[in-house]
Every structure is written in structure tokens, then in C-alpha cells.
Short mmCIF file of C-alpha atoms and ligand atoms in Angstrom, two decimals:
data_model
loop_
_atom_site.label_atom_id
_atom_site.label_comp_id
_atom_site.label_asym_id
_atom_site.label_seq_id
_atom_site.Cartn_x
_atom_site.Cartn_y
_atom_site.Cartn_z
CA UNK A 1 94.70 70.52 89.07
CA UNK A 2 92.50 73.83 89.35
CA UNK A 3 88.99 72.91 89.74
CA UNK A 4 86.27 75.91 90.28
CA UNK A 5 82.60 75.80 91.22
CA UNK A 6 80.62 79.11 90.58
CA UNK A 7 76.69 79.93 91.14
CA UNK A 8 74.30 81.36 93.35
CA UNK A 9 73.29 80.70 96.92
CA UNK A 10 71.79 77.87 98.02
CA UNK A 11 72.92 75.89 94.32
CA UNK A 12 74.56 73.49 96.78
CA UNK A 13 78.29 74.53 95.80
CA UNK A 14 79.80 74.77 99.00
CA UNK A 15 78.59 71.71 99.86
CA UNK A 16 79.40 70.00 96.59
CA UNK A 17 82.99 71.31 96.79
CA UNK A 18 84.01 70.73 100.42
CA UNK A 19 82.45 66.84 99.46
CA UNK A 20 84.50 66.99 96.17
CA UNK A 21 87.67 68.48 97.35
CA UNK A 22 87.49 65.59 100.30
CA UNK A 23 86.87 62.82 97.83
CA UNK A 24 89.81 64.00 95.30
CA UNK A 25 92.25 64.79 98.51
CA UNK A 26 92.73 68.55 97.61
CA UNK A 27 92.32 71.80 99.82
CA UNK A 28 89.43 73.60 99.35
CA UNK A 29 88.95 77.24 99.03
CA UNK A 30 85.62 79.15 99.97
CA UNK A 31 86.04 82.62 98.42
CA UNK A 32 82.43 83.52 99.35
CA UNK A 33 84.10 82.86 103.70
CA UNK A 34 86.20 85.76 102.56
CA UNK A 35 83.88 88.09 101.38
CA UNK A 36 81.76 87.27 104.86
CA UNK A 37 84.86 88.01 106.63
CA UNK A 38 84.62 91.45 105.78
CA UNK A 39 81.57 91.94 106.31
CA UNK A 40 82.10 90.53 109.71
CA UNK A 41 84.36 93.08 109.94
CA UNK A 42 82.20 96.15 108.57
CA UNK A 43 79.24 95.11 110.64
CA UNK A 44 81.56 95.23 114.33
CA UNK A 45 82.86 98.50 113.65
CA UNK A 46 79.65 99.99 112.57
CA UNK A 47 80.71 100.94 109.55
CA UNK A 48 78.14 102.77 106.75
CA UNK A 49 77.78 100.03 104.51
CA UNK A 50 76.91 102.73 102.38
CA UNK A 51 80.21 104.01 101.78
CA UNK A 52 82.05 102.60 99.56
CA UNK A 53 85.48 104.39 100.60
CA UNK A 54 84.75 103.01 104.16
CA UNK A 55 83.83 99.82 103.49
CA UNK A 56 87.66 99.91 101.28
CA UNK A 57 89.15 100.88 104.43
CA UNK A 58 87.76 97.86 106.19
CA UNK A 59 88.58 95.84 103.98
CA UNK A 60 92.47 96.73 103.45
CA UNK A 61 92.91 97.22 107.43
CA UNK A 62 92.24 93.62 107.84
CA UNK A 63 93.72 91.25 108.84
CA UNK A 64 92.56 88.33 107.30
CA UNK A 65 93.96 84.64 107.45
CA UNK A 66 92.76 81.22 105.34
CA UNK A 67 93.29 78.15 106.02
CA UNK A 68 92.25 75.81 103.38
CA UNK A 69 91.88 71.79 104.50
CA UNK A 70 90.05 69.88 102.27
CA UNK A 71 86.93 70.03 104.30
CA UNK A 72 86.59 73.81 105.26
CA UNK A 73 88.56 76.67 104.95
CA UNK A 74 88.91 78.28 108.52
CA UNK A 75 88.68 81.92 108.53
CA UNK A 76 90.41 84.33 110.91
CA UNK A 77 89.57 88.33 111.26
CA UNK A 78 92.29 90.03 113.10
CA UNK A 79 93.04 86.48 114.86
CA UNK A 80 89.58 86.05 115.67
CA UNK A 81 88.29 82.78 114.35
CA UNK A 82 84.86 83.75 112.80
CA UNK A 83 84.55 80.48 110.64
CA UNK A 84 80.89 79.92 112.14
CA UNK A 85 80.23 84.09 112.89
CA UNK A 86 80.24 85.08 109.61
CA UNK A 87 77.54 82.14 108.55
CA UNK A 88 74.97 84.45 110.65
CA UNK A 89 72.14 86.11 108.14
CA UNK A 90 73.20 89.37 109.70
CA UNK A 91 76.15 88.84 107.75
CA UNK A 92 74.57 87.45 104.92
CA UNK A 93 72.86 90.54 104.90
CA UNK A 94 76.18 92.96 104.75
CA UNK A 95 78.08 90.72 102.66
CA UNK A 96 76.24 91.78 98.94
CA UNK A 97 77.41 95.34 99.66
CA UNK A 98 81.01 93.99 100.54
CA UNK A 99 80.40 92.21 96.99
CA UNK A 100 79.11 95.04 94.76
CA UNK A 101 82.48 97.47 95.53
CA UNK A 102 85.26 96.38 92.80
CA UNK A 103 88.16 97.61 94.69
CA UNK A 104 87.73 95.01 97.19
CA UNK A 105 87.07 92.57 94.68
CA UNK A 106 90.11 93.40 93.26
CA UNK A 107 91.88 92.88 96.72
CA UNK A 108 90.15 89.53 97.20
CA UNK A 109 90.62 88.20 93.86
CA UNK A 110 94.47 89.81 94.09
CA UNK A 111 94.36 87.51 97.57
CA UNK A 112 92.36 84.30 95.85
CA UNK A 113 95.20 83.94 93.21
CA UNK A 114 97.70 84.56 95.69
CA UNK A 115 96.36 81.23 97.57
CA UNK A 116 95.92 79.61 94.57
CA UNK A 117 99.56 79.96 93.58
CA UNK A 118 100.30 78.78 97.15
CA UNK A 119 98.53 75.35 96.53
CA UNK A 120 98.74 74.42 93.81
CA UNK A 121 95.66 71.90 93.18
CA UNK A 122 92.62 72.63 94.68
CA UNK A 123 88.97 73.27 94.39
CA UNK A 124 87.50 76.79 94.30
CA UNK A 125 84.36 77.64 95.08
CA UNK A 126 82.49 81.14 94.70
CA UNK A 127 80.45 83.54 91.98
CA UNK A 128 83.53 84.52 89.79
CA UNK A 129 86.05 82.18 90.19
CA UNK A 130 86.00 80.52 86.81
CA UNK A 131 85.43 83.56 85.15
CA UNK A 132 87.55 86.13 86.63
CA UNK A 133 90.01 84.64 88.65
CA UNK A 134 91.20 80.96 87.14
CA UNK A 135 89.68 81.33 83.79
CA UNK A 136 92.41 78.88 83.07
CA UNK A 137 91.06 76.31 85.38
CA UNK A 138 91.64 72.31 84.48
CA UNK A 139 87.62 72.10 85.21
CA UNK A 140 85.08 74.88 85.51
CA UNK A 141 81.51 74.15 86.99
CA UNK A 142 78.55 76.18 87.63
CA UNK A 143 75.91 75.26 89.94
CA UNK A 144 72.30 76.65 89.96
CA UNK A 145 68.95 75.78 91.39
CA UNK A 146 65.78 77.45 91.10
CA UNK A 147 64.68 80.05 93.87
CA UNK A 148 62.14 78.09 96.11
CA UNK A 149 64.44 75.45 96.39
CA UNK A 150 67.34 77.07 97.03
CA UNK A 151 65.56 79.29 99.86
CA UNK A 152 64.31 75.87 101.29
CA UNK A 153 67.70 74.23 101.01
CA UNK A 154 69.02 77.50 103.24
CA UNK A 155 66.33 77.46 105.89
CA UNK A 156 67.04 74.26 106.41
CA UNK A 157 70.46 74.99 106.90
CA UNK A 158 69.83 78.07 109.18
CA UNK A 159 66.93 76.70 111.56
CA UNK A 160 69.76 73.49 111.61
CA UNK A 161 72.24 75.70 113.49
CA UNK A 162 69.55 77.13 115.48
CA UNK A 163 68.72 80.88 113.79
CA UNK A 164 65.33 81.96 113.84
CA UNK A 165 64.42 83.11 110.57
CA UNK A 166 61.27 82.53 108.12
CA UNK A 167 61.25 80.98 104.44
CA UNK A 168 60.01 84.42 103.34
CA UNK A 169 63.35 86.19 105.19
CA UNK A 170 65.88 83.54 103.61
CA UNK A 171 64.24 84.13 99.87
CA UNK A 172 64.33 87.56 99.92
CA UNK A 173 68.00 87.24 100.95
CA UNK A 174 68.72 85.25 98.28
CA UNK A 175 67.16 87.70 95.98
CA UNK A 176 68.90 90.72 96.82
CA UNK A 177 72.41 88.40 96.68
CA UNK A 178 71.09 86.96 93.23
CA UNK A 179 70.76 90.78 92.05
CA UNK A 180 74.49 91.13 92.90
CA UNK A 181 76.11 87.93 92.31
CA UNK A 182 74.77 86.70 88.94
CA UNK A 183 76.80 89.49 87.31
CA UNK A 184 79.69 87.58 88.42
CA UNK A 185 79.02 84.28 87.27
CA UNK A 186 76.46 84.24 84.58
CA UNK A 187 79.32 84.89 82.00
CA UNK A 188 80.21 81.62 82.72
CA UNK A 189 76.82 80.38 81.06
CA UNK A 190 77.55 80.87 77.49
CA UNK A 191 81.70 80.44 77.56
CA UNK A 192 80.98 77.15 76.03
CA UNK A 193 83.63 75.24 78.17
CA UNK A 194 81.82 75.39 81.22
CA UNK A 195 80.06 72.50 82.56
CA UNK A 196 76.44 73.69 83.89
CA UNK A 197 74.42 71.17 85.96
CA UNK A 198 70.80 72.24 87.61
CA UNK A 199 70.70 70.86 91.11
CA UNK A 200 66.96 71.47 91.34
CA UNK A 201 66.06 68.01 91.57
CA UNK A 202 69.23 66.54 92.15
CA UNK A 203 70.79 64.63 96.06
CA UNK A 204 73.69 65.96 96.81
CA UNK A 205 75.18 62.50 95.93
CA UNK A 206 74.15 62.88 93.03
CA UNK A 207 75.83 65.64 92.10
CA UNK A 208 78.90 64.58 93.98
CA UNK A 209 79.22 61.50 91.43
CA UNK A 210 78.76 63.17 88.43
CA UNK A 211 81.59 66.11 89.00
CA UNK A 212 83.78 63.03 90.07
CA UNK A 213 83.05 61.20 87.36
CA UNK A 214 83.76 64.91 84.87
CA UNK A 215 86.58 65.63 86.66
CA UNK A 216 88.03 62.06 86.18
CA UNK A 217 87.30 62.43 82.88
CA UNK A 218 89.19 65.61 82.36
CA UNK A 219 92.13 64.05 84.02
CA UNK A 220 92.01 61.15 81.71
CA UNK A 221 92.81 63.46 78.67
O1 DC B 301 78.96 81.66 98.81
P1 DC B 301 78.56 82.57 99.97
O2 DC B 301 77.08 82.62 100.21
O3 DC B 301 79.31 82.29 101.21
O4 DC B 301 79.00 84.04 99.49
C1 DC B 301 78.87 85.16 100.32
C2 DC B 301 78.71 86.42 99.47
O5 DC B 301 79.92 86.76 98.82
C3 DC B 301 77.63 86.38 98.41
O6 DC B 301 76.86 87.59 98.48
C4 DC B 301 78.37 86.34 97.12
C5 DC B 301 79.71 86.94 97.42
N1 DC B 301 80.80 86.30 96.69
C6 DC B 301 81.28 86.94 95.57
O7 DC B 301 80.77 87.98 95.19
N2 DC B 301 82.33 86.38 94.90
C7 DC B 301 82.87 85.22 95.32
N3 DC B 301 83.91 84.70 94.65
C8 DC B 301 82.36 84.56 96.45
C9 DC B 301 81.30 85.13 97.11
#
């Protein structure tokens, strides 16, 4: 089973699909850990993040490992582990330009089916993976939230592992990744088989039970 959960930051998807991918006993895949782990990479060489042909060089002199457990998908950058690195905002910050160059989208989504074939079942988690790379996914879900509370959700997060950054910071990071990233997944709105839930005002329980409970359903077919 091929399960995918697309939307912007701070929706609560990566949370929501390390919980459901636990629950249902399948590896999880962060996509978005990838695209960080590039941008781990442009940001220690100094790299332009400008150029486009660089950042492409970057990306395919890489060497980049995943390792997908059903709770977290540990990434490694030339045998580095950067798993917690690349959750910095000065990584946050590189990653949209990582995002906006197609060729190494191409490579990563090239790389994502790769994995995918590797597994088998699992859950999927990122901006275009239900409508680029497993269109054909058993169960396609987008996530959203509105702004304030996503850039709440985040600060929380951040001042949690002890970065010093302001409300103000964290939402206009999430705007200039929404520019980006909602090209990727807001095809996904009107496809008509996608299942869109609004976390706004939802627990993260909440939305835990009802993608069980729409995934069990699916598998019940
Ligand atoms: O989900 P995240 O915040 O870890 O994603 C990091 C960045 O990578 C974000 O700017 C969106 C981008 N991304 C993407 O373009 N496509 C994906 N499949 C996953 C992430």
C-alpha cells in the first residue's frame, strides 16, 4: 500500500505521517529531509544559491543515503548524519531555492521512486508526492492549515529544540516556501480523488484517527 501526504509547512504532515506510518507498521519516507539535505550541502560549501548550474552540481556530487523506519527517515550527506542539521532555519532558508530548480527535482523524484520501488508499502510525505511522483498511490492526502497557525505550530517546534527565532522570522519563512511549494501540490486540490482535510483547528489526534480510519476504509474495498 502507497499512501502520500502533500501540503505546506507547518500543515502538520510530517507529524501526521511519521504517527500514521507507526500506527499502520510501514516505513516512512520524508522527501522534504531530502531536499534539506542538499541544501545542507549547498550551504557548507558556500555555494551561490543563485546558480542554478551550481546548485545541480551539488546536488548530483552527493552522496546521499535514506533510511526509512517507520518513525523517521535518517538522513546521511556524504556519511555525515545530518538528520537533526538540516532541521536548522538556516537550512530552511536554502532549501526553497534547492526546491525551485527542476533538474534536481527530477533527480530527487528519479531517487523517491527508486525508494519507493525498494519498499514497497509505505507512507510518503512531501509537496508533490501524490501528484508527481505516485499519482497512482492506494491513498492520497493533502494537508493544509492557515498561515498564523502554521507559523505558531513551527515556533513552537523551533524554540522546542532550542533556536532563537521570532513568530515574525518563522512566518515569513513559511511565506517565501508557500510561494515555491504550492505549485507542487495545489494540483492535488481539484484532482477530485484526493482527500483534503484543514488541520486549522484540528489535535493532531485528531487527524491521526481520521486518516486511519480513510485509509482503513480504502483497504476495505
Ligand atoms: O517538508 P519540509 O519542510 O521538510 O520541506 C523542505 C523543503 O523542501 C520545502 O521548501 C519544500 C521542499 N519540498 C519539495 O519541494 N518537494 C517535496 N516533495 C518535499 C519538500
Amino acid at each position: 500500500m502507497i499512501i502520500t501526504i502533500d501540503g505546506p509547512a507547518g500543515s502538520g504532515k510530517s507529524t501526521a505521517a511519521r504517527k500514521l506510518a507507526a500506527r499502520l507498521e510501514l516505513p516512512y519516507l520524508d522527501t522534504g529531509a531530502m531536499y534539506r539535505a542538499i541544501a545542507y550541502a549547498v550551504m557548507t560549501s558556500n555555494t551561490d544559491v543563485e546558480d542554478e548550474a551550481a546548485l545541480l552540481r551539488v546536488a548530483e556530487d552527493v552522496e546521499l543515503q535514506l533510511d526509512c523506519g517507520p518513525t523517521f527517515t535518517r538522513v546521511r550527506v556524504d556519511g555525515h548524519d545530518v538528520s537533526e542539521a538540516i532541521r536548522s532555519m538556516d537550512v530552511s532558508a536554502v532549501t526553497p531555492y534547492v526546491a525551485r530548480c527542476q533538474a534536481i527535482r527530477d533527480l530527487l523524484v528519479n531517487r523517491q521512486r527508486q525508494l519507493g520501488q525498494q519498499l514497497g508499502s509505505f507512507v510518503t510525505e512531501g509537496r508533490d508526492q501524490g501528484s508527481v511522483v505516485f499519482p497512482g498511490a492506494d491513498k492520497r492526502f493533502v494537508l493544509d492549515a492557515g498561515l498564523e497557525a502554521r507559523a505558531q505550530r513551527r515556533h513552537q517546534e523551533l524554540t522546542a529544540d532550542a533556536e532563537e527565532v521570532t513568530i515574525e522570522q518563522v512566518r515569513e519563512n513559511l511565506q517565501a516556501r508557500d510561494d515555491v511549494d504550492s505549485k507542487q501540490w495545489e494540483p492535488l486540490l481539484t484532482s477530485g480523488t484526493v482527500e483534503v482535510i484543514d488541520t486549522t483547528n484540528m489535535s493532531i489526534h485528531n487527524v491521526i484517527d481520521h486518516l486511519v480510519a480513510a485509509v482503513s476504509k480504502t483497504s476495505a474495498k
